[in-house]
Amino acid sequence: MKQVLLIDTDPGVDDALALLMAYDRADVAALTIAAGNVGLGHTVANALRLTELVAAATPVHAGAAEPLVRPADDAAFVHGADGFGDAGLPSAQRQAEAEHGALALIRLTRERPGELTLVALGPLTNLALALHLDPTLPQRVARLVIMGGAVTGRGNTTVPAEFNIGFDPEAAHIVFSGWPQFELVDWEATMRHGITLERFESWLAAGDARARFYDAISRKIRGFMRERGRPGLVLADALAMAVVLDPDCVTRAEHRHVAIELDGSLTRGATVVDWEGRNGKPANARIVLELDQARFEALIAAALGAA
Ligand code: RIB
Ligand code: CA
């Protein structure tokens, strides 16, 4: 029986790969869209484009256009001004739903209690809004898998902060303190599971229309990696989606309490992990530390039609 996913996302080039993986192996009940990598108008348009590519009639719900409290910088320098590598893809014919993403999260989990796996691939603004409106939300969600954080302080936007958490730390605080148990796939694990450009581009060459789409939208980010002499692609959302789709691919994980720093002048947006159990609070996160790389890569190759 296929898993049924509810995906909150800010597409985003790596989000797009995670979504292709999801459509290849699972059913997708809805996409709720966050601002993050680029503005909400672009992330919604990109989600609609992707659903048309895979011929899915998945409802797409726009969520919050801004973080809860303080403004934040996007990641257009990585993903392109349009969030899809400025590849100039045609707009989708489909329209987004009228219902706000946060309200859709509440409604869909009430309609299908215990059935849905919630996957968070962007800033947590929509999840925080939904949780604030309905604190019983976690009881109706089978699994919550979050891509975010840097569990030993090696971030990718400030020294300790990873982008999704750092973009809206107050939202992350609401989710991390209000959700009893979730799975966390962080930036540091992402960095340990890079894929060489050579191997990735061999899949793009061998794949189907999905590979041709991904070749177009990832050209900018692959060039970005080459210019910086990076050994390969680091695909955070794809790694998180691998944990969702193939839970047994996780080879090492630790349960710990994780909190979000909101005020530090140097540390705002940091994921503070109680590794030694000092604060006496129950573990709220299963921190994924390592995956079987071959199984991770097999999911990506299959999603590009190159398996
Ligand atoms: O830090 C990586 C995360 O930030 C990924 O979700 C990427 O899409 C960006 O949103
Ligand atoms: Ca993302």
mmCIF file of C-alpha atoms and ligand atoms in Angstrom:
data_model
loop_
_atom_site.group_PDB
_atom_site.id
_atom_site.type_symbol
_atom_site.label_atom_id
_atom_site.label_comp_id
_atom_site.label_asym_id
_atom_site.label_seq_id
_atom_site.Cartn_x
_atom_site.Cartn_y
_atom_site.Cartn_z
ATOM 1 C CA MET A 1 0.000 0.000 0.000
ATOM 2 C CA LYS A 2 1.474 3.340 -1.025
ATOM 3 C CA GLN A 3 2.100 5.998 1.609
ATOM 4 C CA VAL A 4 -0.083 9.094 1.274
ATOM 5 C CA LEU A 5 1.921 12.281 1.635
ATOM 6 C CA LEU A 6 1.053 15.838 2.531
ATOM 7 C CA ILE A 7 4.045 17.937 1.456
ATOM 8 C CA ASP A 8 4.794 21.493 2.575
ATOM 9 C CA THR A 9 7.427 22.885 0.258
ATOM 10 C CA ASP A 10 9.140 25.981 -1.181
ATOM 11 C CA PRO A 11 10.114 24.789 -4.700
ATOM 12 C CA GLY A 12 13.095 25.288 -5.122
ATOM 13 C CA VAL A 13 15.345 23.035 -7.155
ATOM 14 C CA ASP A 14 15.991 20.393 -4.495
ATOM 15 C CA ASP A 15 12.317 20.503 -3.511
ATOM 16 C CA ALA A 16 11.489 19.629 -7.121
ATOM 17 C CA LEU A 17 13.644 16.495 -6.958
ATOM 18 C CA ALA A 18 12.012 15.477 -3.689
ATOM 19 C CA LEU A 19 8.596 15.950 -5.293
ATOM 20 C CA LEU A 20 9.593 13.816 -8.319
ATOM 21 C CA MET A 21 10.698 11.106 -5.865
ATOM 22 C CA ALA A 22 7.382 11.378 -4.020
ATOM 23 C CA TYR A 23 5.313 11.049 -7.191
ATOM 24 C CA ASP A 24 7.389 8.066 -8.257
ATOM 25 C CA ARG A 25 6.740 6.050 -5.107
ATOM 26 C CA ALA A 26 3.806 7.457 -3.139
ATOM 27 C CA ASP A 27 0.417 9.149 -3.406
ATOM 28 C CA VAL A 28 0.418 12.893 -2.822
ATOM 29 C CA ALA A 29 -2.761 14.196 -1.172
ATOM 30 C CA ALA A 30 -1.864 17.875 -1.451
ATOM 31 C CA LEU A 31 0.980 20.346 -1.708
ATOM 32 C CA THR A 32 0.998 23.313 0.671
ATOM 33 C CA ILE A 33 3.379 26.022 -0.404
ATOM 34 C CA ALA A 34 5.720 28.177 1.634
ATOM 35 C CA ALA A 35 7.775 31.206 0.792
ATOM 36 C CA GLY A 36 11.463 30.565 1.303
ATOM 37 C CA ASN A 37 13.840 29.779 -1.507
ATOM 38 C CA VAL A 38 12.006 32.450 -3.474
ATOM 39 C CA GLY A 39 8.784 34.406 -2.988
ATOM 40 C CA LEU A 40 5.414 32.698 -2.650
ATOM 41 C CA GLY A 41 4.261 33.658 -6.156
ATOM 42 C CA HIS A 42 7.179 31.735 -7.655
ATOM 43 C CA THR A 43 7.020 28.764 -5.280
ATOM 44 C CA VAL A 44 3.300 28.292 -6.029
ATOM 45 C CA ALA A 45 3.910 28.622 -9.786
ATOM 46 C CA ASN A 46 6.720 26.058 -9.573
ATOM 47 C CA ALA A 47 4.589 23.590 -7.648
ATOM 48 C CA LEU A 48 1.896 23.878 -10.313
ATOM 49 C CA ARG A 49 4.488 23.384 -13.078
ATOM 50 C CA LEU A 50 5.767 20.233 -11.422
ATOM 51 C CA THR A 51 2.325 18.714 -10.921
ATOM 52 C CA GLU A 52 1.660 19.236 -14.640
ATOM 53 C CA LEU A 53 4.964 17.578 -15.539
ATOM 54 C CA VAL A 54 3.939 14.431 -13.667
ATOM 55 C CA ALA A 55 0.299 14.754 -14.855
ATOM 56 C CA ALA A 56 -0.977 14.899 -11.295
ATOM 57 C CA ALA A 57 -4.145 16.767 -10.283
ATOM 58 C CA THR A 58 -2.757 17.318 -6.779
ATOM 59 C CA PRO A 59 -4.377 20.300 -5.049
ATOM 60 C CA VAL A 60 -1.821 23.094 -4.536
ATOM 61 C CA HIS A 61 -2.499 25.485 -1.641
ATOM 62 C CA ALA A 62 -0.603 28.734 -1.242
ATOM 63 C CA GLY A 63 0.457 29.361 2.335
ATOM 64 C CA ALA A 64 2.079 32.252 4.145
ATOM 65 C CA ALA A 65 3.937 34.817 2.062
ATOM 66 C CA GLU A 66 6.180 35.975 4.914
ATOM 67 C CA PRO A 67 7.824 34.558 8.055
ATOM 68 C CA LEU A 68 5.814 34.995 11.267
ATOM 69 C CA VAL A 69 7.813 37.812 12.867
ATOM 70 C CA ARG A 70 10.946 39.064 11.120
ATOM 71 C CA PRO A 71 11.660 39.351 7.381
ATOM 72 C CA ALA A 72 14.262 36.994 5.918
ATOM 73 C CA ASP A 73 16.391 36.766 2.814
ATOM 74 C CA ASP A 74 15.482 34.223 0.147
ATOM 75 C CA ALA A 75 17.860 31.824 -1.598
ATOM 76 C CA ALA A 76 17.385 33.063 -5.162
ATOM 77 C CA PHE A 77 21.182 33.230 -5.564
ATOM 78 C CA VAL A 78 21.146 29.423 -5.466
ATOM 79 C CA HIS A 79 17.785 28.514 -6.998
ATOM 80 C CA GLY A 80 17.423 31.361 -9.511
ATOM 81 C CA ALA A 81 15.108 34.368 -9.312
ATOM 82 C CA ASP A 82 12.144 32.173 -10.255
ATOM 83 C CA GLY A 83 13.209 29.300 -7.983
ATOM 84 C CA PHE A 84 13.586 26.896 -10.911
ATOM 85 C CA GLY A 85 17.003 27.921 -12.175
ATOM 86 C CA ASP A 86 15.601 30.746 -14.362
ATOM 87 C CA ALA A 87 15.107 28.066 -16.990
ATOM 88 C CA GLY A 88 12.236 29.984 -18.568
ATOM 89 C CA LEU A 89 9.719 27.140 -18.275
ATOM 90 C CA PRO A 90 6.172 27.916 -19.402
ATOM 91 C CA SER A 91 3.643 28.682 -16.694
ATOM 92 C CA ALA A 92 1.235 25.933 -15.709
ATOM 93 C CA GLN A 93 -2.347 25.958 -16.948
ATOM 94 C CA ARG A 94 -3.522 24.730 -13.541
ATOM 95 C CA GLN A 95 -4.524 27.124 -10.749
ATOM 96 C CA ALA A 96 -3.861 26.903 -7.039
ATOM 97 C CA GLU A 97 -6.757 26.256 -4.666
ATOM 98 C CA ALA A 98 -8.414 29.132 -2.848
ATOM 99 C CA GLU A 99 -7.938 27.547 0.587
ATOM 100 C CA HIS A 100 -4.863 28.654 2.560
ATOM 101 C CA GLY A 101 -2.208 25.994 3.029
ATOM 102 C CA ALA A 102 -2.416 26.063 6.814
ATOM 103 C CA LEU A 103 -6.191 25.494 6.673
ATOM 104 C CA ALA A 104 -5.702 22.690 4.157
ATOM 105 C CA LEU A 105 -3.291 20.935 6.539
ATOM 106 C CA ILE A 106 -5.935 21.037 9.290
ATOM 107 C CA ARG A 107 -8.822 19.974 7.043
ATOM 108 C CA LEU A 108 -7.028 17.130 5.271
ATOM 109 C CA THR A 109 -5.782 15.586 8.508
ATOM 110 C CA ARG A 110 -9.322 15.790 9.928
ATOM 111 C CA GLU A 111 -10.675 14.068 6.809
ATOM 112 C CA ARG A 112 -7.960 11.364 6.890
ATOM 113 C CA PRO A 113 -6.884 11.005 10.540
ATOM 114 C CA GLY A 114 -3.767 8.874 10.999
ATOM 115 C CA GLU A 115 -3.355 8.243 7.261
ATOM 116 C CA LEU A 116 -1.079 11.027 6.132
ATOM 117 C CA THR A 117 2.681 11.454 6.353
ATOM 118 C CA LEU A 118 3.494 15.162 6.588
ATOM 119 C CA VAL A 119 6.758 16.189 4.927
ATOM 120 C CA ALA A 120 8.194 19.669 5.574
ATOM 121 C CA LEU A 121 10.730 20.742 2.963
ATOM 122 C CA GLY A 122 10.753 24.493 3.535
ATOM 123 C CA PRO A 123 10.395 27.090 6.267
ATOM 124 C CA LEU A 124 7.847 25.941 8.873
ATOM 125 C CA THR A 125 5.522 28.938 8.701
ATOM 126 C CA ASN A 126 2.469 27.008 7.428
ATOM 127 C CA LEU A 127 2.910 24.184 9.921
ATOM 128 C CA ALA A 128 3.235 26.708 12.753
ATOM 129 C CA LEU A 129 0.053 28.504 11.697
ATOM 130 C CA ALA A 130 -1.819 25.211 11.439
ATOM 131 C CA LEU A 131 -0.528 24.058 14.831
ATOM 132 C CA HIS A 132 -1.471 27.375 16.457
ATOM 133 C CA LEU A 133 -4.976 27.126 15.037
ATOM 134 C CA ASP A 134 -5.317 23.437 15.947
ATOM 135 C CA PRO A 135 -2.975 22.093 18.661
ATOM 136 C CA THR A 136 -4.455 18.594 18.154
ATOM 137 C CA LEU A 137 -2.984 18.421 14.627
ATOM 138 C CA PRO A 138 -0.029 16.155 15.589
ATOM 139 C CA GLN A 139 -2.445 13.476 16.880
ATOM 140 C CA ARG A 140 -3.835 13.011 13.357
ATOM 141 C CA VAL A 141 -0.537 12.807 11.463
ATOM 142 C CA ALA A 142 1.098 9.399 11.008
ATOM 143 C CA ARG A 143 4.642 10.814 10.633
ATOM 144 C CA LEU A 144 6.193 14.265 10.410
ATOM 145 C CA VAL A 145 9.529 14.399 8.598
ATOM 146 C CA ILE A 146 11.265 17.791 8.614
ATOM 147 C CA MET A 147 14.189 18.850 6.467
ATOM 148 C CA GLY A 148 15.907 21.470 8.592
ATOM 149 C CA GLY A 149 18.492 22.468 11.100
ATOM 150 C CA ALA A 150 22.156 21.787 11.690
ATOM 151 C CA VAL A 151 22.433 19.521 14.713
ATOM 152 C CA THR A 152 26.027 20.381 15.666
ATOM 153 C CA GLY A 153 25.909 23.999 14.567
ATOM 154 C CA ARG A 154 27.326 23.770 11.034
ATOM 155 C CA GLY A 155 24.656 25.767 9.229
ATOM 156 C CA ASN A 156 24.370 26.990 5.663
ATOM 157 C CA THR A 157 23.040 30.539 6.059
ATOM 158 C CA THR A 158 24.611 31.830 9.288
ATOM 159 C CA VAL A 159 27.274 29.951 11.160
ATOM 160 C CA PRO A 160 24.825 27.782 13.126
ATOM 161 C CA ALA A 161 21.540 28.202 11.209
ATOM 162 C CA GLU A 162 20.241 26.140 8.309
ATOM 163 C CA PHE A 163 18.023 27.942 5.767
ATOM 164 C CA ASN A 164 14.550 26.476 6.535
ATOM 165 C CA ILE A 165 14.865 27.078 10.265
ATOM 166 C CA GLY A 166 16.719 30.375 9.937
ATOM 167 C CA PHE A 167 14.131 31.794 7.542
ATOM 168 C CA ASP A 168 11.405 31.558 10.218
ATOM 169 C CA PRO A 169 12.821 30.614 13.639
ATOM 170 C CA GLU A 170 9.591 31.516 15.487
ATOM 171 C CA ALA A 171 7.675 29.095 13.266
ATOM 172 C CA ALA A 172 10.261 26.397 13.914
ATOM 173 C CA HIS A 173 10.004 27.064 17.657
ATOM 174 C CA ILE A 174 6.222 26.616 17.555
ATOM 175 C CA VAL A 175 6.552 23.329 15.641
ATOM 176 C CA PHE A 176 9.509 21.908 17.619
ATOM 177 C CA SER A 177 7.873 22.749 20.962
ATOM 178 C CA GLY A 178 4.345 21.747 19.978
ATOM 179 C CA TRP A 179 4.927 18.521 18.050
ATOM 180 C CA PRO A 180 5.655 15.586 20.411
ATOM 181 C CA GLN A 181 7.670 13.431 17.995
ATOM 182 C CA PHE A 182 9.098 14.139 14.531
ATOM 183 C CA GLU A 183 11.958 12.974 12.321
ATOM 184 C CA LEU A 184 14.675 15.493 11.511
ATOM 185 C CA VAL A 185 16.925 15.380 8.432
ATOM 186 C CA ASP A 186 19.429 18.190 8.834
ATOM 187 C CA TRP A 187 21.954 20.033 6.701
ATOM 188 C CA GLU A 188 24.922 18.191 8.142
ATOM 189 C CA ALA A 189 23.490 14.812 7.115
ATOM 190 C CA THR A 190 22.816 16.347 3.686
ATOM 191 C CA MET A 191 26.496 17.293 3.396
ATOM 192 C CA ARG A 192 27.506 13.725 4.247
ATOM 193 C CA HIS A 193 25.346 12.371 1.438
ATOM 194 C CA GLY A 194 26.477 14.372 -1.588
ATOM 195 C CA ILE A 195 26.269 12.972 -5.109
ATOM 196 C CA THR A 196 29.017 13.567 -7.666
ATOM 197 C CA LEU A 197 28.080 15.807 -10.567
ATOM 198 C CA GLU A 198 29.285 13.090 -12.941
ATOM 199 C CA ARG A 199 26.948 10.471 -11.492
ATOM 200 C CA PHE A 200 24.003 12.873 -11.281
ATOM 201 C CA GLU A 201 24.459 14.062 -14.846
ATOM 202 C CA SER A 202 24.625 10.458 -16.054
ATOM 203 C CA TRP A 203 21.093 10.036 -14.684
ATOM 204 C CA LEU A 204 19.978 13.245 -16.381
ATOM 205 C CA ALA A 205 21.333 11.895 -19.682
ATOM 206 C CA ALA A 206 19.720 8.475 -19.297
ATOM 207 C CA GLY A 207 16.374 9.563 -17.918
ATOM 208 C CA ASP A 208 12.997 10.487 -19.370
ATOM 209 C CA ALA A 209 11.014 13.757 -19.561
ATOM 210 C CA ARG A 210 11.474 14.198 -15.828
ATOM 211 C CA ALA A 211 15.238 14.128 -16.312
ATOM 212 C CA ARG A 212 15.019 16.675 -19.117
ATOM 213 C CA PHE A 213 12.940 18.937 -16.870
ATOM 214 C CA TYR A 214 15.403 18.531 -14.028
ATOM 215 C CA ASP A 215 18.360 19.097 -16.333
ATOM 216 C CA ALA A 216 16.845 22.489 -17.243
ATOM 217 C CA ILE A 217 16.008 23.682 -13.734
ATOM 218 C CA SER A 218 19.212 22.375 -12.111
ATOM 219 C CA ARG A 219 21.675 23.751 -14.684
ATOM 220 C CA LYS A 220 22.213 26.949 -12.638
ATOM 221 C CA ILE A 221 22.755 25.129 -9.334
ATOM 222 C CA ARG A 222 25.120 22.617 -10.966
ATOM 223 C CA GLY A 223 27.089 25.516 -12.403
ATOM 224 C CA PHE A 224 27.089 27.123 -8.938
ATOM 225 C CA MET A 225 28.597 23.916 -7.480
ATOM 226 C CA ARG A 226 31.208 23.647 -10.277
ATOM 227 C CA GLU A 227 32.315 27.289 -9.903
ATOM 228 C CA ARG A 228 32.921 26.695 -6.198
ATOM 229 C CA GLY A 229 34.763 23.468 -6.815
ATOM 230 C CA ARG A 230 32.203 21.560 -4.768
ATOM 231 C CA PRO A 231 32.686 17.769 -5.060
ATOM 232 C CA GLY A 232 29.056 17.262 -5.961
ATOM 233 C CA LEU A 233 25.429 18.094 -5.425
ATOM 234 C CA VAL A 234 23.964 18.285 -1.954
ATOM 235 C CA LEU A 235 20.232 17.735 -2.179
ATOM 236 C CA ALA A 236 18.661 18.360 1.228
ATOM 237 C CA ASP A 237 15.001 17.833 0.366
ATOM 238 C CA ALA A 238 15.762 14.717 -1.679
ATOM 239 C CA LEU A 239 17.533 13.223 1.359
ATOM 240 C CA ALA A 240 14.528 13.970 3.561
ATOM 241 C CA MET A 241 12.210 12.425 0.966
ATOM 242 C CA ALA A 242 14.372 9.283 0.904
ATOM 243 C CA VAL A 243 13.756 8.931 4.654
ATOM 244 C CA VAL A 244 10.023 9.321 4.026
ATOM 245 C CA LEU A 245 9.824 6.826 1.144
ATOM 246 C CA ASP A 246 12.326 4.214 2.385
ATOM 247 C CA PRO A 247 12.534 4.486 6.187
ATOM 248 C CA ASP A 248 14.774 1.408 6.368
ATOM 249 C CA CYS A 249 17.467 3.275 4.445
ATOM 250 C CA VAL A 250 18.345 5.080 7.682
ATOM 251 C CA THR A 251 21.432 3.386 9.146
ATOM 252 C CA ARG A 252 22.066 5.675 12.130
ATOM 253 C CA ALA A 253 19.721 7.939 14.136
ATOM 254 C CA GLU A 254 19.545 9.398 17.663
ATOM 255 C CA HIS A 255 16.506 10.519 19.679
ATOM 256 C CA ARG A 256 17.176 13.861 21.361
ATOM 257 C CA HIS A 257 15.420 17.028 22.487
ATOM 258 C CA VAL A 258 15.895 19.832 19.966
ATOM 259 C CA ALA A 259 14.990 23.469 20.603
ATOM 260 C CA ILE A 260 15.264 26.604 18.473
ATOM 261 C CA GLU A 261 17.297 29.659 19.454
ATOM 262 C CA LEU A 262 15.291 32.837 18.796
ATOM 263 C CA ASP A 263 17.332 35.675 20.310
ATOM 264 C CA GLY A 264 21.076 35.086 20.043
ATOM 265 C CA SER A 265 22.827 37.761 18.010
ATOM 266 C CA LEU A 266 25.085 35.057 16.600
ATOM 267 C CA THR A 267 22.832 32.044 17.048
ATOM 268 C CA ARG A 268 19.283 33.018 16.043
ATOM 269 C CA GLY A 269 17.792 30.105 14.068
ATOM 270 C CA ALA A 270 20.143 27.494 15.512
ATOM 271 C CA THR A 271 18.795 24.013 16.318
ATOM 272 C CA VAL A 272 20.038 23.425 19.861
ATOM 273 C CA VAL A 273 20.335 19.667 20.494
ATOM 274 C CA ASP A 274 20.473 18.364 24.059
ATOM 275 C CA TRP A 275 22.971 15.603 23.241
ATOM 276 C CA GLU A 276 23.787 14.914 26.905
ATOM 277 C CA GLY A 277 20.196 15.013 28.208
ATOM 278 C CA ARG A 278 20.983 18.002 30.428
ATOM 279 C CA ASN A 279 17.608 19.780 30.275
ATOM 280 C CA GLY A 280 15.602 16.707 31.308
ATOM 281 C CA LYS A 281 13.058 17.285 28.552
ATOM 282 C CA PRO A 282 11.807 14.264 26.576
ATOM 283 C CA ALA A 283 13.320 13.749 23.139
ATOM 284 C CA ASN A 284 11.078 15.316 20.490
ATOM 285 C CA ALA A 285 13.210 14.457 17.450
ATOM 286 C CA ARG A 286 14.584 11.331 15.817
ATOM 287 C CA ILE A 287 17.688 12.877 14.293
ATOM 288 C CA VAL A 288 18.713 11.045 11.124
ATOM 289 C CA LEU A 289 22.497 10.833 11.038
ATOM 290 C CA GLU A 290 23.239 8.419 8.211
ATOM 291 C CA LEU A 291 21.504 6.677 5.306
ATOM 292 C CA ASP A 292 22.415 3.877 2.946
ATOM 293 C CA GLN A 293 23.811 5.969 0.080
ATOM 294 C CA ALA A 294 23.047 3.379 -2.605
ATOM 295 C CA ARG A 295 19.372 3.240 -1.594
ATOM 296 C CA PHE A 296 19.222 7.045 -1.515
ATOM 297 C CA GLU A 297 20.699 7.302 -5.000
ATOM 298 C CA ALA A 298 18.449 4.538 -6.360
ATOM 299 C CA LEU A 299 15.370 6.567 -5.385
ATOM 300 C CA ILE A 300 16.703 9.619 -7.234
ATOM 301 C CA ALA A 301 17.656 7.688 -10.357
ATOM 302 C CA ALA A 302 14.204 6.073 -10.446
ATOM 303 C CA ALA A 303 12.484 9.450 -10.055
ATOM 304 C CA LEU A 304 14.377 10.717 -13.130
ATOM 305 C CA GLY A 305 13.501 7.632 -15.162
ATOM 306 C CA ALA A 306 17.152 6.561 -15.179
ATOM 307 C CA ALA A 307 16.983 3.460 -12.979
HETATM 308 O O1 RIB B 1 18.891 24.244 3.799
HETATM 309 C C1 RIB B 1 18.326 23.508 2.752
HETATM 310 C C2 RIB B 1 16.867 23.797 2.633
HETATM 311 O O2 RIB B 1 16.665 25.175 2.345
HETATM 312 C C3 RIB B 1 16.188 23.035 1.489
HETATM 313 O O3 RIB B 1 14.857 22.771 1.839
HETATM 314 C C4 RIB B 1 16.249 24.010 0.356
HETATM 315 O O4 RIB B 1 15.191 23.810 -0.591
HETATM 316 C C5 RIB B 1 16.058 25.307 1.066
HETATM 317 O O5 RIB B 1 14.653 25.502 1.243
HETATM 318 CA CA CA B 2 13.089 23.420 0.337
#
